[in-house]
XYZ file of C-alpha atoms in Angstrom:
728
model
C -19.690 -16.629 23.682
C -16.582 -14.808 24.888
C -13.378 -16.627 24.052
C -10.001 -16.596 25.839
C -7.404 -14.574 23.899
C -4.145 -16.493 23.786
C -2.879 -15.899 20.222
C -4.158 -12.410 19.390
C -1.864 -9.793 20.865
C 1.094 -12.166 21.108
C 4.305 -11.477 19.119
C 4.016 -14.797 17.289
C 6.615 -15.576 14.609
C 5.428 -15.886 11.028
C 3.844 -19.222 10.256
C 5.697 -19.328 6.918
C 9.019 -18.019 8.220
C 10.960 -21.245 7.705
C 9.741 -21.587 4.118
C 10.762 -18.040 3.306
C 14.218 -18.027 4.876
C 15.105 -21.430 3.404
C 14.066 -20.390 -0.097
C 11.205 -22.861 -0.377
C 8.497 -20.247 -0.819
C 7.326 -20.160 -4.436
C 6.917 -16.762 -6.021
C 5.262 -16.202 -9.396
C 8.332 -16.751 -11.577
C 9.365 -19.850 -9.608
C 6.596 -21.825 -11.295
C 7.585 -23.954 -14.283
C 4.629 -25.857 -15.726
C 5.440 -28.553 -18.278
C 6.555 -27.099 -21.584
C 7.050 -23.558 -20.291
C 8.760 -21.116 -22.663
C 10.006 -17.579 -22.134
C 8.869 -14.175 -23.284
C 10.825 -10.920 -23.403
C 9.185 -7.568 -24.071
C 10.538 -5.126 -26.651
C 10.044 -1.580 -25.338
C 9.513 1.576 -27.326
C 12.569 3.802 -27.573
C 10.531 6.959 -28.158
C 8.174 8.814 -25.862
C 5.338 9.565 -28.265
C 4.368 8.699 -31.810
C 3.399 5.732 -33.951
C 5.119 2.498 -34.890
C 5.725 2.493 -38.637
C 7.511 -0.844 -38.890
C 8.647 -3.898 -36.956
C 11.504 -5.872 -38.539
C 11.617 -9.222 -36.731
C 13.411 -11.251 -39.418
C 16.727 -11.523 -37.599
C 15.001 -12.518 -34.380
C 12.760 -15.095 -36.036
C 15.776 -16.684 -37.742
C 17.280 -17.693 -34.397
C 16.942 -21.325 -33.366
C 14.477 -21.564 -30.507
C 12.409 -18.487 -31.336
C 8.751 -19.470 -31.518
C 7.102 -16.175 -32.391
C 7.496 -12.405 -32.408
C 4.206 -10.632 -31.730
C 3.483 -6.979 -32.384
C 0.481 -4.936 -33.490
C 1.166 -6.216 -37.011
C 0.179 -9.796 -36.209
C -1.460 -9.769 -32.775
C -5.044 -11.073 -32.596
C -7.731 -8.466 -32.088
C -9.058 -8.527 -28.550
C -12.764 -8.056 -27.829
C -14.027 -4.620 -26.803
C -13.532 -3.903 -23.135
C -15.686 -1.678 -20.944
C -13.923 1.147 -19.087
C -12.664 0.127 -15.688
C -10.501 1.580 -12.946
C -8.746 3.930 -13.118
C -10.955 5.930 -15.497
C -9.802 6.060 -19.068
C -8.719 3.663 -21.765
C -6.596 0.824 -20.399
C -3.363 -0.022 -22.179
C -3.916 -3.276 -24.092
C -1.303 -5.503 -25.755
C -0.447 -4.630 -29.362
C -3.908 -3.447 -30.388
C -2.742 -0.365 -32.308
C 0.388 1.403 -33.494
C 0.288 4.263 -30.974
C 3.206 4.921 -28.624
C 1.928 6.591 -25.484
C 5.121 6.702 -23.395
C 8.783 5.753 -23.480
C 9.177 2.060 -22.657
C 5.697 1.016 -23.771
C 5.687 -2.604 -24.987
C 5.677 -2.630 -28.790
C 6.506 -6.317 -29.346
C 7.218 -9.527 -27.477
C 9.567 -12.367 -28.364
C 8.717 -15.927 -27.301
C 11.507 -18.522 -27.298
C 12.368 -21.860 -25.763
C 14.947 -20.359 -23.390
C 15.271 -17.019 -21.660
C 18.693 -16.398 -23.185
C 17.427 -16.900 -26.732
C 14.408 -14.679 -26.040
C 16.633 -11.919 -24.658
C 18.991 -12.071 -27.621
C 16.143 -12.177 -30.105
C 14.472 -9.173 -28.484
C 17.685 -7.195 -28.972
C 17.530 -7.979 -32.725
C 13.988 -6.656 -33.295
C 14.145 -3.345 -35.143
C 11.247 -0.941 -34.636
C 10.805 2.256 -36.623
C 8.665 5.201 -35.546
C 6.979 8.376 -36.647
C 7.826 10.429 -33.556
C 6.353 13.473 -31.874
C 7.841 15.475 -28.974
C 6.503 14.044 -25.709
C 5.261 16.163 -22.840
C 6.643 14.729 -19.598
C 7.385 17.750 -17.389
C 4.673 18.530 -14.840
C 6.270 21.919 -14.258
C 5.475 23.259 -17.730
C 2.463 21.212 -18.906
C -1.106 22.448 -18.583
C -3.519 20.747 -16.186
C -6.818 19.255 -17.294
C -9.739 21.660 -17.147
C -11.898 19.604 -14.755
C -10.214 19.748 -11.342
C -11.701 18.176 -8.243
C -12.694 20.760 -5.629
C -13.728 20.986 -1.987
C -14.709 23.979 0.130
C -16.143 24.939 3.493
C -16.459 28.475 4.783
C -14.818 31.342 2.915
C -11.140 30.482 2.890
C -9.842 33.215 0.591
C -11.683 35.953 2.503
C -10.655 34.552 5.890
C -7.013 34.519 4.853
C -7.114 38.232 4.146
C -8.022 38.978 7.760
C -5.825 36.338 9.415
C -3.220 37.681 11.847
C -0.548 35.352 10.478
C -0.415 34.212 6.852
C 1.939 31.780 5.137
C 2.106 31.344 1.363
C 4.063 28.161 0.637
C 5.013 26.021 -2.360
C 5.997 22.362 -2.114
C 7.225 19.842 -4.660
C 7.533 16.076 -4.402
C 9.424 13.952 -6.900
C 8.092 10.808 -8.502
C 8.959 7.639 -6.525
C 9.147 4.015 -7.685
C 8.311 0.983 -5.549
C 11.374 -1.185 -6.266
C 10.323 -4.332 -4.372
C 12.748 -7.245 -4.332
C 10.524 -9.371 -6.581
C 10.051 -7.803 -10.020
C 6.687 -8.023 -11.742
C 6.194 -11.370 -13.438
C 3.630 -13.786 -14.826
C 3.440 -17.421 -15.875
C 0.426 -18.045 -18.125
C -1.018 -21.399 -19.190
C -4.089 -22.174 -21.293
C -5.941 -25.460 -21.038
C -8.610 -25.243 -23.703
C -10.611 -22.104 -22.936
C -9.409 -21.906 -19.334
C -6.504 -19.681 -18.272
C -4.266 -20.157 -15.240
C -1.912 -17.397 -14.159
C 0.846 -17.557 -11.584
C 1.091 -13.874 -10.974
C 2.695 -11.288 -8.754
C -0.426 -9.494 -7.582
C -1.989 -7.996 -4.499
C -5.482 -8.940 -5.695
C -5.870 -12.386 -7.211
C -9.582 -12.037 -7.926
C -9.126 -8.542 -9.319
C -6.538 -9.904 -11.732
C -8.885 -12.735 -12.702
C -11.678 -10.256 -13.422
C -9.354 -7.995 -15.418
C -8.046 -10.850 -17.544
C -11.560 -12.168 -18.133
C -12.551 -8.727 -19.417
C -9.375 -8.512 -21.512
C -10.070 -11.762 -23.369
C -13.873 -11.772 -23.287
C -14.057 -14.746 -20.917
C -16.182 -15.887 -18.034
C -14.293 -14.892 -14.844
C -14.736 -18.450 -13.569
C -12.518 -19.627 -16.433
C -9.570 -17.613 -15.138
C -7.609 -18.827 -12.127
C -4.930 -16.638 -10.551
C -2.461 -18.100 -8.053
C -0.267 -15.886 -5.877
C 0.355 -17.326 -2.406
C 3.446 -15.181 -1.801
C 4.512 -11.744 -3.014
C 8.089 -10.564 -2.673
C 7.177 -7.015 -1.771
C 4.962 -4.673 -3.765
C 4.154 -1.514 -1.757
C 1.177 -0.918 -4.052
C 2.740 -1.845 -7.400
C 0.742 -5.104 -7.512
C -2.551 -3.429 -6.705
C -3.770 -3.517 -10.299
C -3.107 -5.677 -13.361
C -0.521 -4.292 -15.790
C -0.195 -4.911 -19.505
C 2.654 -7.431 -19.196
C 0.156 -9.887 -17.682
C -2.051 -9.604 -20.754
C 1.018 -9.971 -22.977
C 1.994 -13.218 -21.235
C -1.511 -14.637 -21.604
C -1.744 -13.513 -25.236
C 1.633 -15.043 -26.062
C 0.742 -18.320 -24.351
C -2.427 -18.580 -26.404
C -0.562 -17.817 -29.615
C 2.245 -20.355 -29.146
C -0.008 -22.900 -27.397
C 2.472 -23.377 -24.560
C 2.849 -21.975 -21.052
C 4.745 -18.679 -21.138
C 6.851 -17.048 -18.439
C 7.363 -13.277 -18.639
C 9.333 -11.387 -15.984
C 10.109 -7.690 -16.280
C 13.703 -6.607 -15.818
C 14.457 -4.091 -13.088
C 14.682 -1.379 -15.733
C 11.344 -2.374 -17.239
C 9.579 -2.059 -13.900
C 10.097 1.712 -14.102
C 7.909 1.780 -17.234
C 5.894 -1.408 -16.869
C 4.147 -0.701 -13.577
C 3.015 2.496 -11.892
C 4.736 4.772 -9.374
C 4.027 7.438 -6.769
C 3.269 10.499 -8.903
C 5.055 13.815 -8.645
C 3.167 16.662 -6.984
C 3.219 20.428 -6.930
C 1.346 21.732 -3.887
C 0.549 25.395 -3.200
C -0.569 25.893 0.407
C -1.732 29.063 2.103
C -2.244 28.912 5.849
C -3.751 31.480 8.190
C -4.041 31.676 11.970
C -4.611 34.066 14.831
C -1.692 35.094 17.040
C -2.425 32.277 19.498
C -1.955 29.717 16.744
C -5.581 28.821 16.134
C -5.986 28.056 12.425
C -8.442 30.323 10.640
C -8.153 29.244 7.001
C -6.208 27.221 4.466
C -6.171 26.818 0.705
C -4.650 23.862 -1.101
C -3.940 23.964 -4.840
C -2.470 20.692 -6.071
C -1.162 19.539 -9.443
C -0.262 15.886 -10.014
C 0.988 13.950 -13.012
C -1.049 11.272 -14.744
C -1.001 9.551 -18.104
C -3.067 10.780 -21.030
C -4.860 7.462 -21.451
C -5.911 6.961 -17.811
C -6.476 9.168 -14.782
C -4.993 8.120 -11.460
C -6.300 9.858 -8.337
C -5.472 9.517 -4.658
C -6.517 11.390 -1.547
C -3.653 13.816 -1.128
C -5.972 16.435 0.378
C -7.533 14.476 3.254
C -5.180 15.818 5.930
C -5.924 19.383 4.871
C -9.642 18.732 5.307
C -9.799 16.993 8.668
C -6.524 16.677 10.554
C -6.819 20.092 12.237
C -9.710 22.294 13.248
C -9.922 24.836 10.434
C -13.247 26.638 9.805
C -12.407 27.827 6.288
C -10.876 25.468 3.741
C -10.669 25.520 -0.055
C -9.019 22.764 -2.073
C -8.337 22.116 -5.748
C -6.847 18.907 -7.169
C -5.808 19.079 -10.827
C -4.422 16.306 -13.026
C -1.705 17.139 -15.516
C -1.981 14.698 -18.467
C 1.475 13.696 -19.672
C 3.038 11.220 -22.083
C 3.913 8.821 -19.276
C 2.645 5.491 -18.033
C -0.111 5.621 -15.432
C 0.842 6.213 -11.788
C -0.549 3.992 -9.056
C -0.734 3.648 -5.312
C 2.496 3.585 -3.339
C 2.673 3.050 0.394
C 0.568 5.657 2.195
C -0.863 6.755 -1.186
C -1.893 10.385 -1.263
C -1.766 10.759 2.494
C 2.039 10.561 2.754
C 2.448 13.168 -0.002
C -0.155 15.470 1.518
C 1.320 15.058 4.991
C 4.675 16.396 3.825
C 3.052 19.683 2.830
C 0.572 20.091 5.695
C 2.972 18.981 8.418
C 5.883 21.038 7.122
C 3.561 24.047 6.978
C 2.460 23.454 10.581
C 6.121 23.415 11.610
C 6.672 26.654 9.704
C 3.695 28.235 11.448
C 4.924 27.071 14.852
C 8.316 28.672 14.184
C 6.669 31.880 12.994
C 4.581 32.075 16.189
C 7.328 30.952 18.539
C 5.281 27.930 19.617
C 6.362 24.370 20.232
C 5.223 22.303 17.218
C 3.330 19.864 19.457
C 1.594 22.691 21.309
C 0.452 24.207 18.004
C -1.061 20.899 16.985
C -2.790 20.458 20.332
C -4.352 23.912 20.037
C -5.899 22.846 16.739
C -7.200 19.402 17.728
C -10.765 19.081 16.350
C -13.639 17.645 18.382
C -15.171 16.086 15.240
C -14.358 15.554 11.583
C -15.110 18.935 10.041
C -15.084 17.497 6.532
C -17.994 15.114 7.230
C -19.499 16.519 10.445
C -19.156 13.037 11.941
C -17.686 12.200 15.350
C -14.435 10.264 15.393
C -14.792 6.598 16.245
C -11.575 6.987 18.210
C -8.862 9.623 18.006
C -5.924 9.143 20.317
C -3.585 11.578 18.601
C -3.072 13.547 21.828
C -1.828 10.319 23.405
C 0.525 9.818 20.456
C 1.993 13.296 20.986
C 2.424 12.880 24.742
C 3.863 9.377 24.538
C 6.192 10.288 21.690
C 7.454 13.456 23.358
C 8.203 11.578 26.573
C 9.874 8.565 24.968
C 11.863 10.559 22.412
C 13.099 13.198 24.862
C 11.426 16.083 23.030
C 12.132 18.390 25.981
C 15.828 18.290 25.007
C 15.104 19.900 21.639
C 16.431 23.451 21.319
C 13.818 25.401 19.331
C 16.467 27.758 17.993
C 17.572 26.453 14.575
C 21.254 25.672 14.041
C 21.966 25.816 17.769
C 22.995 22.224 18.503
C 26.225 20.708 17.206
C 28.213 17.506 17.499
C 31.568 18.342 15.954
C 30.983 19.049 12.259
C 27.392 17.825 12.512
C 24.402 20.090 13.055
C 21.793 18.280 15.168
C 18.043 18.800 14.933
C 14.775 17.269 16.054
C 11.472 17.331 14.215
C 8.066 15.749 14.442
C 4.944 15.391 12.347
C 1.451 13.978 12.645
C -0.070 11.448 10.295
C -3.526 10.193 9.413
C -4.841 7.414 7.195
C -8.335 6.266 6.316
C -9.597 3.068 7.956
C -10.752 1.179 4.866
C -13.018 -1.883 5.122
C -14.397 -4.014 2.300
C -16.694 -7.010 1.944
C -14.931 -10.349 2.399
C -15.554 -14.022 3.046
C -13.583 -16.836 4.641
C -14.344 -20.553 4.753
C -13.575 -22.515 7.910
C -13.297 -26.281 8.223
C -12.658 -28.182 11.464
C -11.536 -31.764 10.846
C -12.103 -34.741 13.107
C -8.458 -34.723 14.171
C -8.978 -31.334 15.810
C -7.177 -29.235 13.185
C -8.696 -26.418 11.182
C -8.302 -25.023 7.672
C -9.271 -21.392 7.039
C -9.278 -20.030 3.488
C -9.744 -16.695 1.736
C -8.550 -15.228 -1.560
C -6.505 -12.498 0.059
C -2.792 -11.921 -0.517
C 0.383 -11.409 1.470
C 2.985 -9.004 0.115
C 4.934 -8.992 3.354
C 2.916 -8.014 6.445
C 2.311 -11.619 7.507
C -1.333 -12.061 6.539
C -1.350 -15.815 7.071
C 0.087 -15.369 10.561
C -2.329 -12.699 11.779
C -5.336 -14.545 10.338
C -4.153 -17.740 12.007
C -4.047 -15.875 15.323
C -7.619 -14.622 14.951
C -8.852 -18.059 13.914
C -6.977 -19.877 16.674
C -8.548 -17.783 19.424
C -12.029 -17.875 17.894
C -11.909 -21.663 17.531
C -10.118 -22.244 20.813
C -7.164 -23.952 19.138
C -3.430 -23.385 19.200
C -1.855 -21.692 16.200
C -0.166 -24.982 15.269
C -3.611 -26.544 14.829
C -4.754 -23.906 12.304
C -3.708 -23.533 8.666
C -4.598 -20.407 6.731
C -4.628 -20.712 2.935
C -4.639 -17.652 0.687
C -3.548 -16.330 -2.698
C -5.841 -18.311 -5.015
C -8.751 -16.772 -6.889
C -10.913 -19.902 -6.429
C -11.043 -19.274 -2.672
C -13.795 -17.237 -0.962
C -13.854 -13.618 -2.179
C -11.582 -10.993 -0.666
C -10.705 -7.402 -1.530
C -7.334 -6.297 -2.797
C -4.460 -6.475 -0.362
C -3.886 -2.735 -0.143
C -5.164 0.363 1.618
C -4.708 -1.162 5.096
C -8.008 -2.994 4.663
C -6.874 -6.623 4.915
C -6.886 -7.129 8.681
C -10.205 -5.383 9.217
C -11.921 -7.015 6.262
C -10.641 -10.587 6.034
C -9.960 -10.720 9.763
C -13.606 -9.900 10.476
C -14.736 -12.584 8.020
C -12.399 -15.106 9.663
C -13.768 -14.168 13.085
C -17.337 -14.578 11.859
C -16.683 -17.964 10.249
C -14.844 -19.318 13.271
C -17.529 -18.037 15.636
C -20.154 -19.798 13.539
C -18.225 -23.046 13.485
C -17.487 -22.934 17.197
C -21.170 -22.262 17.744
C -22.044 -25.375 15.735
C -19.780 -27.502 17.924
C -21.105 -26.012 21.149
C -24.721 -26.545 20.060
C -23.907 -30.120 19.096
C -22.428 -30.743 22.540
C -25.099 -29.109 24.722
C -27.860 -31.013 22.907
C -26.043 -34.352 23.144
C -27.131 -36.427 26.148
C -23.803 -38.266 26.040
C -21.792 -35.060 26.292
C -20.536 -33.711 29.630
C -21.882 -30.371 28.371
C -25.434 -31.581 27.896
C -27.952 -28.993 29.041
C -25.425 -26.219 29.551
C -26.304 -22.810 28.131
C -24.206 -22.261 24.966
C -23.248 -18.840 26.308
C -21.456 -20.537 29.218
C -19.237 -22.744 27.021
C -15.772 -21.659 25.930
C -13.097 -23.503 23.989
C -9.388 -23.576 24.650
C -6.725 -25.942 23.390
C -9.366 -27.726 21.329
C -11.421 -28.531 24.445
C -14.972 -27.299 25.066
C -15.735 -26.652 28.737
C -17.984 -24.704 31.090
C -16.444 -21.332 31.736
C -16.946 -21.487 35.517
C -16.399 -25.251 35.749
C -13.264 -26.050 33.732
C -13.228 -29.760 34.555
C -16.574 -30.255 32.814
C -15.973 -30.592 29.077
C -14.679 -32.568 26.100
C -12.515 -32.061 23.019
C -13.584 -31.338 19.467
C -12.026 -34.654 18.471
C -14.147 -36.706 20.890
C -17.294 -34.766 20.050
C -16.960 -35.256 16.281
C -15.977 -38.898 16.625
C -19.036 -39.666 18.736
C -21.239 -38.162 16.039
C -19.360 -39.898 13.190
C -18.509 -36.538 11.673
C -15.430 -36.103 9.510
C -15.618 -32.325 9.843
C -17.632 -29.215 10.576
C -17.561 -26.225 8.248
C -18.859 -22.679 8.032
C -18.589 -19.663 5.764
C -17.713 -16.406 7.462
C -18.538 -13.064 5.946
C -18.063 -9.383 6.566
C -20.196 -6.791 4.804
C -17.568 -4.063 4.772
C -18.124 -0.403 5.507
C -21.775 0.661 5.443
C -22.964 3.099 2.802
C -23.816 5.637 5.472
C -21.117 5.898 8.119
C -21.942 6.922 11.688
C -18.380 7.870 12.541
C -15.189 9.182 10.987
C -12.678 6.331 10.937
C -8.963 7.021 10.784
C -5.680 5.722 12.163
C -3.209 8.297 13.491
C 0.526 8.677 13.960
C 3.071 10.958 15.529
C 6.574 10.543 14.111
C 9.686 11.958 15.777
C 13.080 12.221 14.080
C 16.571 13.347 15.017
C 18.960 14.180 12.200
C 22.569 15.192 11.834
C 23.577 17.422 8.926
C 27.210 17.850 7.944
C 27.754 21.606 8.201
C 30.239 21.639 5.318
C 28.910 18.957 2.972
C 25.157 19.177 3.508
C 24.841 15.409 3.995
C 21.833 14.393 6.082
C 21.864 11.371 8.375
C 18.844 10.269 10.387
C 20.155 9.360 13.830
C 17.009 7.943 15.392
C 13.300 7.830 14.821
C 10.216 6.997 16.834
C 6.730 6.331 15.537
C 3.728 6.331 17.879
C 0.512 4.961 16.405
C -3.173 4.944 17.189
C -4.081 1.911 15.088
C -6.510 0.403 17.612
C -6.109 -3.310 18.378
C -2.709 -4.773 17.451
C -3.072 -8.423 16.448
C 0.655 -9.180 16.439
C 3.211 -6.693 17.841
C 6.102 -8.423 16.046
C 4.419 -8.086 12.675
C 3.423 -4.520 13.550
C 7.041 -3.628 14.314
C 8.066 -5.107 10.967
C 5.538 -2.876 9.221
C 6.532 0.236 11.155
C 10.288 -0.208 10.729
C 9.842 -0.964 7.034
C 7.695 2.125 6.582
C 10.137 4.373 8.401
C 12.820 3.018 6.099
C 10.679 3.844 3.071
C 9.954 7.280 4.520
C 13.674 7.971 4.845
C 13.970 7.113 1.165
C 11.085 9.421 0.299
C 12.594 12.242 2.347
C 16.271 12.032 1.425
C 16.975 9.773 -1.543
C 14.272 8.690 -3.933
C 13.463 10.590 -7.096
C 13.004 9.759 -10.734
C 15.087 11.626 -13.303
C 13.404 11.981 -16.696
C 14.999 13.166 -19.907
C 12.160 15.364 -21.135
C 13.470 15.284 -24.710
C 12.185 11.735 -25.203
C 10.578 10.715 -21.898
C 13.332 8.250 -20.966
C 13.834 7.592 -17.258
C 17.542 8.148 -16.821
C 17.980 6.380 -13.483
C 15.878 3.271 -14.088
C 18.129 1.022 -12.016
C 19.139 0.501 -8.408
C 22.589 1.988 -8.972
C 21.205 5.438 -9.815
C 17.749 5.386 -8.209
C 18.806 5.453 -4.574
C 16.911 3.607 -1.844
C 17.883 3.270 1.822
C 20.200 0.408 2.739
C 21.356 -0.956 6.077
C 24.055 1.702 6.257
C 21.373 4.417 6.142
C 19.290 2.950 8.945
C 19.264 4.598 12.362
C 17.714 3.401 15.603
C 14.023 2.869 14.831
C 11.300 2.282 17.399
C 7.518 1.914 17.277
C 4.950 2.308 20.044
C 1.252 1.463 19.763
C -1.346 3.284 21.851
C -3.530 0.716 23.558
C -7.150 0.651 22.479
C -9.729 -0.963 20.235
C -12.190 0.355 17.687
C -15.177 -1.947 17.549
C -17.148 0.815 15.838
C -14.864 0.299 12.836
C -15.108 -3.489 12.580
C -15.895 -6.595 14.654
C -12.266 -7.283 15.603
C -11.475 -3.722 16.674
C -8.554 -2.960 14.340
C -7.844 0.072 12.176
C -5.139 -1.159 9.839
C -1.453 -0.360 10.167
C 0.378 -0.875 6.879
C -0.198 2.625 5.463
C -0.301 4.936 8.497
C 3.230 3.980 9.521
C 4.791 5.913 6.614
C 2.523 8.952 6.789
C 4.412 11.741 8.516
C 7.906 10.267 8.240
C 9.128 12.601 5.482
C 7.905 15.831 7.134
C 9.308 14.778 10.511
C 12.731 14.467 8.844
C 12.290 17.743 6.934
C 11.317 19.553 10.129
C 14.343 18.085 11.903
C 16.569 19.317 9.060
C 15.199 22.835 9.563
C 15.806 22.648 13.307
C 19.373 21.518 12.602
C 20.265 23.986 9.855
C 17.756 26.822 9.735
C 17.180 25.952 6.072
C 13.578 25.173 5.137
C 13.509 22.706 2.249
C 10.102 22.479 0.606
C 10.803 19.833 -1.986
C 11.501 16.121 -1.781
C 13.956 14.562 -1.704
C 16.127 16.792 0.462
C 19.522 16.587 -1.194
C 22.928 17.873 -0.151
C 22.766 20.392 -3.003
C 19.637 21.948 -1.504
C 21.408 22.498 1.817
C 24.640 23.982 0.494
């Protein structure tokens, strides 16, 4: 039953836009249940050791302070099985160990936020300290690295005509969304409700159930709107457990919101990397071999991993590849996913190296990439479901004016500014997970679609409404999509570019089922104008069922349900997710082009313009897609030129844990940004033909800028961020 497509593909505005711009959207900390009190965390002021004393007398003497909780008086939590990431999760006040600077060592609960803040400043904590290890450059890696190999890379490098031996470094980055991490926790008997900033409401419910030894059905997590996260809300952090623990102890709802400074310790971050890359080719630029030796920081108590090596395995045709991925355990809090996790870090190294090889060979960087386009995924021996990267190169080169680029570094000037162009490819895995969505069509002709997914900014409710509207044959105004509540039908976490493919496919399935119910009801009803018509010949548009080749013959949902005395129809849509055994290699692709200007005397870098061209299959909403792409390019500019964490390795303190010293791009840094999407669908990947867009749009941005800086200056910078000092 093919349906007309009126909503999908249209640049529809966000369905919740008015609520957001008028300030009526409720975020986690905007909730104030009756009797709510406030909690403020006391952080450790040492980077490693043990707490030997907590003097809370001055704090407890303040009027309005309800309780100060530390390991000295916190209730013992039940044993908890290991989860994800591997290791021993940080739990609230269960021992006296200090694992990293800023670790919560106590919490103050008071009737007002001001009293709680003042009381927290009066808590005196004493320590038995040890020197922390926080420098990835000098610490030893764990002795169980992850490895991958095909062919004989080390031997092939010896006989390669051209060999490059390169070292790259990437600084730690922090997410810094507008909404800080926060929780409101309320107990009603043995049931717990959390208003939480999270990208995975059901994951948070499961984590909290495990934390307190509860049935997951007794935990409800509500998060209909997230004020940005970029991955920081992808798992449940210890402050959520602290809020729930405090609420149970004081027997009142508790609100706990991390300060901006505390977010640098209280949630994860993009980890720092050291990446050794050797690349070999023949004199025509055909890659012969590569080796990738990677070190990344992680905490001692957990191990965070991400796929930083994927591009080196499959982006280019390379017969001989060896890879090693080693964790360096440090006295830090655990890293986590940050936009384009793994892939954006790996792309900086691989794509900068490809630019270096192109310069060495005297080849155009696009031509080098075209000469190494694979016919299949060499890492899995599977064919690509779709791979339109050649189209991305051609379209980007034409639209950006690549032919105007002078390949000779430091040859183009505009007054005191050195001008350069660079480009880079990008790739990101097309993730799909099992999901469900309930669909209800009411007698008034409106529909309610529900799933426990989240929306941290891409416009989930809008894109799902578009899919549902077309599948049901309704206008978008007639469809409401509800999300962000753990009691709704199950959905995966809102990360990894899996939301559209996963929940969207479940929404499509549920709406198809419900529309099928209505059509069957009509064609079997002797009083219906559609009686006796083959269901395959009936379509729905504007809430009216009609014969596809005879539009005047039909009736509305409203009339059909009224005649049958039905208040509603309902269906449950489902999507099984990716199969265990894939038939194809599924990825989204990007080609990013950048033009920079570098002050010849001061070394300041300004991005003048940028273009991203994406093979992300079917685009549900071009306006939302542009929002994602422009936001990601902005984040990529930060990754390339500004963002880095400064740690005082004497005690593990993050020196620039604020937005005055940790620099992120602002409007003044933004150049002309443009996104183009290669037309196409990928129905091998999922029933709605999408690949996911939220991650791929940042992959390749940093190396495109770095390659443009080289073209402008002749200086090859192999560490991020690229600062003025590095260019002087």
